[in-house]
mmCIF file of C-alpha atoms in Angstrom:
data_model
loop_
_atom_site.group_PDB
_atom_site.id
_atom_site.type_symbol
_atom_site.label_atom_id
_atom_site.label_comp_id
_atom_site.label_asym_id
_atom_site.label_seq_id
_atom_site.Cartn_x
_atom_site.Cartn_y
_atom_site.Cartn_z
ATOM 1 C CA UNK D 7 34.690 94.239 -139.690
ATOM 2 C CA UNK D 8 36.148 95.915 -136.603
ATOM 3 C CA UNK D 9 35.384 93.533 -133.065
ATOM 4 C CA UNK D 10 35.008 90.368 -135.012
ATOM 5 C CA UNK D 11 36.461 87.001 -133.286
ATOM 6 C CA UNK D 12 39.091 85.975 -136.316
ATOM 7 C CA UNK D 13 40.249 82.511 -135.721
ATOM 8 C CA UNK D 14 42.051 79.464 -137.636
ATOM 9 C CA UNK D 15 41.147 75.996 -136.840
ATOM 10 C CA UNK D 16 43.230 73.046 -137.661
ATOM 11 C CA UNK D 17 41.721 69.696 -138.126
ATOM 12 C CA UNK D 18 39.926 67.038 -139.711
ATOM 13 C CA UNK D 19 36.569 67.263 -141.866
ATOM 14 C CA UNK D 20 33.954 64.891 -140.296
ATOM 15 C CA UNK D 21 31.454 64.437 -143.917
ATOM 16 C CA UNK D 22 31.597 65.617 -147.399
ATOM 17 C CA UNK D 23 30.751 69.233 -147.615
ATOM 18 C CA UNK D 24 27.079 69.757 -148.348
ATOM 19 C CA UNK D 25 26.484 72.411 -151.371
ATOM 20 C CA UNK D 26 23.184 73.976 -151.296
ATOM 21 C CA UNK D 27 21.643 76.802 -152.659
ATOM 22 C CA UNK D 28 19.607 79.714 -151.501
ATOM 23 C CA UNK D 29 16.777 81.032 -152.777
ATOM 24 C CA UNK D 30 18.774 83.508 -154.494
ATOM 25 C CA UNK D 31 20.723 80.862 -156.185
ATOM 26 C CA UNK D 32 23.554 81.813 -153.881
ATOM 27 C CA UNK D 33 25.713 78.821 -153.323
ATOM 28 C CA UNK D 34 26.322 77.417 -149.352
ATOM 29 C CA UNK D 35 28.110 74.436 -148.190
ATOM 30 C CA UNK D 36 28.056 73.296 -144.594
ATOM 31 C CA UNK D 37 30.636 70.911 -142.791
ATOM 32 C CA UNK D 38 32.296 69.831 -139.389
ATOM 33 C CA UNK D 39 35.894 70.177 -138.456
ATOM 34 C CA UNK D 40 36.733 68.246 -136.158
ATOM 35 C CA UNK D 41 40.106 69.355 -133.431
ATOM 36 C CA UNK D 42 41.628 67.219 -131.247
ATOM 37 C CA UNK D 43 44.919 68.615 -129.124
ATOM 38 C CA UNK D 44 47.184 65.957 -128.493
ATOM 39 C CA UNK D 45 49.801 66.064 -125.520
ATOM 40 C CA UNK D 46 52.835 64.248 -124.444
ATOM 41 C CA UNK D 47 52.069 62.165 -121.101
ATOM 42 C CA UNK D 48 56.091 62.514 -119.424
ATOM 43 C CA UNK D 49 55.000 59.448 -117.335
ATOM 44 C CA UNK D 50 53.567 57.070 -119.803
ATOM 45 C CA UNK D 51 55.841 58.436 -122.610
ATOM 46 C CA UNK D 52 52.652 58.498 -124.909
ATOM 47 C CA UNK D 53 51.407 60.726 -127.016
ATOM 48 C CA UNK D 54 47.774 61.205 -125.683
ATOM 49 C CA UNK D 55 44.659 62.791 -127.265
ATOM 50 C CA UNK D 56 42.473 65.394 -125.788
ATOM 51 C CA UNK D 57 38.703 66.214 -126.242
ATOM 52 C CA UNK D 58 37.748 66.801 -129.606
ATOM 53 C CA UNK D 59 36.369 70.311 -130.424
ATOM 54 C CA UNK D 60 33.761 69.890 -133.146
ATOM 55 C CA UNK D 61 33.083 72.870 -135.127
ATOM 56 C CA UNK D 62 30.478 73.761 -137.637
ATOM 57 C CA UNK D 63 31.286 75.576 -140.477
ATOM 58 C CA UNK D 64 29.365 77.799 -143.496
ATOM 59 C CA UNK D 65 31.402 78.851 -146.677
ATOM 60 C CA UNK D 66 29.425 81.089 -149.289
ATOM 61 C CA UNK D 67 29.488 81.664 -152.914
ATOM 62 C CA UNK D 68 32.425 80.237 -155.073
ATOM 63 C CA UNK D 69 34.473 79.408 -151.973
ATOM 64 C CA UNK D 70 31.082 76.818 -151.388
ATOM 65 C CA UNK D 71 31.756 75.265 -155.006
ATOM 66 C CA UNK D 72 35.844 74.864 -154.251
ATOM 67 C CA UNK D 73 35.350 73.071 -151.217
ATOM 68 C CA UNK D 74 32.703 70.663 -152.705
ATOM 69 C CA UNK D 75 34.605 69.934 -155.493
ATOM 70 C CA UNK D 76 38.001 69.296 -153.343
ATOM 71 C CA UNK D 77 37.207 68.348 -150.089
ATOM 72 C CA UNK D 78 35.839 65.253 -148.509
ATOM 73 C CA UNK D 79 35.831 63.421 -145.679
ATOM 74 C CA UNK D 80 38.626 62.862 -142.963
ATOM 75 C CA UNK D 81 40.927 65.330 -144.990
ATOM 76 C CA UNK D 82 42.627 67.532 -142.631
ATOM 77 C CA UNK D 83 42.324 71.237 -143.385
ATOM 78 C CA UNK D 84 43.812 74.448 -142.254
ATOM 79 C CA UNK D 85 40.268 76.669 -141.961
ATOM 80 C CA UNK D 86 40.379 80.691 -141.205
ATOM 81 C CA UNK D 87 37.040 82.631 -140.633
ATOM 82 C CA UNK D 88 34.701 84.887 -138.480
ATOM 83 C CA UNK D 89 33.015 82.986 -135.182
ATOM 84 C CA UNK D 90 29.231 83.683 -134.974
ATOM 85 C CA UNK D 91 26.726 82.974 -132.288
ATOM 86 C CA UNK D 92 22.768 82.096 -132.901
ATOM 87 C CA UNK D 93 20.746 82.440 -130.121
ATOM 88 C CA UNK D 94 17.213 81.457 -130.044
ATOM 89 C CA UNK D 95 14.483 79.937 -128.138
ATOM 90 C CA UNK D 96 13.147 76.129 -128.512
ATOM 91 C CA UNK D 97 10.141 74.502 -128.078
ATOM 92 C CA UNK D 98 10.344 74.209 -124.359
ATOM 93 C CA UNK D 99 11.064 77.941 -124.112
ATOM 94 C CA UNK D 100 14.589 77.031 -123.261
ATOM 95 C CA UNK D 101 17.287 79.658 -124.317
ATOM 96 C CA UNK D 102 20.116 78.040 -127.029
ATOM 97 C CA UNK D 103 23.201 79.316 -128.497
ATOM 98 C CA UNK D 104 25.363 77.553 -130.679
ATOM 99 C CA UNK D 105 28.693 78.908 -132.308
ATOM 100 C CA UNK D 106 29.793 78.081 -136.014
ATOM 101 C CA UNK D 107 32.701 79.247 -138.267
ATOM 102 C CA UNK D 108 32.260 81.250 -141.313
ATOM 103 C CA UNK D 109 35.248 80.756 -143.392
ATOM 104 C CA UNK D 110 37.287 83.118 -145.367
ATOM 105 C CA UNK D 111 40.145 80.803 -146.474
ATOM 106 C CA UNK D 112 40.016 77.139 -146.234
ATOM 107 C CA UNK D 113 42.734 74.580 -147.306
ATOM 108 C CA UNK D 114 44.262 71.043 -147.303
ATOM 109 C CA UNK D 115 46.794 71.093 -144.673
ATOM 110 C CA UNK D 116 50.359 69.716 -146.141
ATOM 111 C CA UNK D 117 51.501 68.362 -142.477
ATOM 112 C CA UNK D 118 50.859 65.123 -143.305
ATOM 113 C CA UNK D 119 49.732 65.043 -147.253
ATOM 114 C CA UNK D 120 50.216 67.041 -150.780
ATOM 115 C CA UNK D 121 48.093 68.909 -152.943
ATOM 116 C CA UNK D 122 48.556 70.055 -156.327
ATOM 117 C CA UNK D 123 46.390 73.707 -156.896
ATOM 118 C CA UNK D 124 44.836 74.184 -159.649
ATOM 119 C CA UNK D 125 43.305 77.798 -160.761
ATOM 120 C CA UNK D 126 39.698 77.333 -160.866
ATOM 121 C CA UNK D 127 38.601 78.421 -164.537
ATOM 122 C CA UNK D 128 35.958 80.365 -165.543
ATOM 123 C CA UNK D 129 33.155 79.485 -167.812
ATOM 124 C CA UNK D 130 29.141 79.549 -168.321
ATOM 125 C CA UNK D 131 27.267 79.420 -164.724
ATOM 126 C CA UNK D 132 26.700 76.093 -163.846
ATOM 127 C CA UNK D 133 25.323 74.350 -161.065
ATOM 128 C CA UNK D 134 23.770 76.808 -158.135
ATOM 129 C CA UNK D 135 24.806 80.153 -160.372
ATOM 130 C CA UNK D 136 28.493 79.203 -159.884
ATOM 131 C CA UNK D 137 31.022 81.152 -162.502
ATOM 132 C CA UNK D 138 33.419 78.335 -162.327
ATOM 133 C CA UNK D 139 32.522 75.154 -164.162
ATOM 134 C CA UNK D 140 34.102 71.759 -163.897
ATOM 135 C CA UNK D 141 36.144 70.806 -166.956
ATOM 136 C CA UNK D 142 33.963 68.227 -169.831
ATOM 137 C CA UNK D 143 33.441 64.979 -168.530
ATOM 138 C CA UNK D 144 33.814 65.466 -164.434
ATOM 139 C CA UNK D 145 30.913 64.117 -162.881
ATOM 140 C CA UNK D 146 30.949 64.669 -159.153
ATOM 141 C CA UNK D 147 32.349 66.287 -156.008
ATOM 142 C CA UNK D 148 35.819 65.049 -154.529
ATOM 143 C CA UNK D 149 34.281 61.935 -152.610
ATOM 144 C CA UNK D 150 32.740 60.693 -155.626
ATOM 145 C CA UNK D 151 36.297 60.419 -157.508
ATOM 146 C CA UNK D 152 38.118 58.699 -154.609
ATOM 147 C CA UNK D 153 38.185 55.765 -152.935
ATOM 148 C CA UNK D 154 36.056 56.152 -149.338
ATOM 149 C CA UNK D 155 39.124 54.088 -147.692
ATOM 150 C CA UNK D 156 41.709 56.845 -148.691
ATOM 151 C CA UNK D 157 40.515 59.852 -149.079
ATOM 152 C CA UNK D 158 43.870 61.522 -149.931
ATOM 153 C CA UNK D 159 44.109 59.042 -152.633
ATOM 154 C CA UNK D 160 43.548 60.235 -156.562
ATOM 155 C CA UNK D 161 41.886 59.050 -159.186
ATOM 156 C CA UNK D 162 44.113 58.459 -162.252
ATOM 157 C CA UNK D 163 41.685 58.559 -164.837
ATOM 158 C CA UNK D 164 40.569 62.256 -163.617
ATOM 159 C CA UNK D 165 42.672 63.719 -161.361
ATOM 160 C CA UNK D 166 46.122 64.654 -160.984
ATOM 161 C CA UNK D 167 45.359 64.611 -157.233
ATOM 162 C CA UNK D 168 42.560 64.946 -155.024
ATOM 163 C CA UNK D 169 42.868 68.889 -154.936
ATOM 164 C CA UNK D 170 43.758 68.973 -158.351
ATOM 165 C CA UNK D 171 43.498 70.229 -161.985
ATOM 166 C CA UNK D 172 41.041 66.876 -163.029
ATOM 167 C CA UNK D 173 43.598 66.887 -165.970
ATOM 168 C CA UNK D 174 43.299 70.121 -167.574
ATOM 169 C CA UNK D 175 46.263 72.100 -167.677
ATOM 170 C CA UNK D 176 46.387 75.485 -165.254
ATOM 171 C CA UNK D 177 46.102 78.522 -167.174
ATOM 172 C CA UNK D 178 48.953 80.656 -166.620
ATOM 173 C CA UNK D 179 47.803 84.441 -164.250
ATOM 174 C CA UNK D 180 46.732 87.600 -165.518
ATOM 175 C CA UNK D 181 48.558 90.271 -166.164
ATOM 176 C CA UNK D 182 47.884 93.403 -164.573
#
């Protein structure tokens, strides 16, 4: 839409994403990215870290599922999406506004990590309405396949890596 604020944000997720699901059965996951700039001090010859920008993020439908089922916390991601302001009014009749992201594309950022993609496949609807389903036998979101010390870790018994195929093959793209 014409006038919107487009922005990309670089950083590191705070917590899991958190799936939820609308009335509608429309899937919604929530997380934090968290941005800190980092500059080099000439006189200390350090590297030296700025504030942090902590941003709050919403990602709908099957974009929701994806980043439940591949991200987790302290990956660093590469997010791109709309800014939005609420305004409204608290208890003490004080005026609020907070900012938040909605994301378009969202990603593992390869700086300091890899990733192996794999196409998400289709099948019955399964959890929240979602098109996609999880291959037979996966039983959880990315955090509940790794270890919580390394988080870009894998798990070898159902992953080929923490982004990736949970051991099914990729199927090869459509023709058009």
């Amino acid at each position: 839409m014409a006038g919107e604020t487009i922005i990309a944000v670089v950083g590191n997720l705070t917590a899991d994403p958190e799936l939820r699901s609308t009335k509608n059965g429309r899937s919604v996951a929530g997380f934090t990215i968290a941005s800190t700039p980092r500059t080099f001090d000439r006189q200390s010859q350090q590297w030296v870290d700025g504030d942090a920008l902590f941003l709050r993020c919403t990602v709908w439908g099957d974009l929701a599922e994806h980043c439940a089922n591949s991200l987790a916390k302290g990956m660093r991601v590469v997010a791109q999406g709309r800014l939005t302001q609420h305004s409204w009014e608290d208890e003490q009749h004080q005026k609020r506004s907070s900012v938040e992201l909605q994301v378009d594309e969202i990603g593992p950022s390869l700086r300091y990590a890899t990733a192996q993609v794999a196409k998400a496949q289709r099948g019955t609807a399964g959890a929240y309405g979602n098109p996609y389903s999880a291959p037979a036998g996966y039983t959880g979101g990315a955090a509940a396949a790794l270890p919580p010390s390394d988080p870009w870790g894998t798990d070898q018994a159902t992953s080929s890596s923490s982004f990736g195929s949970f051991g099914q093959p990729a199927e090869p793209e459509p023709e058009f």
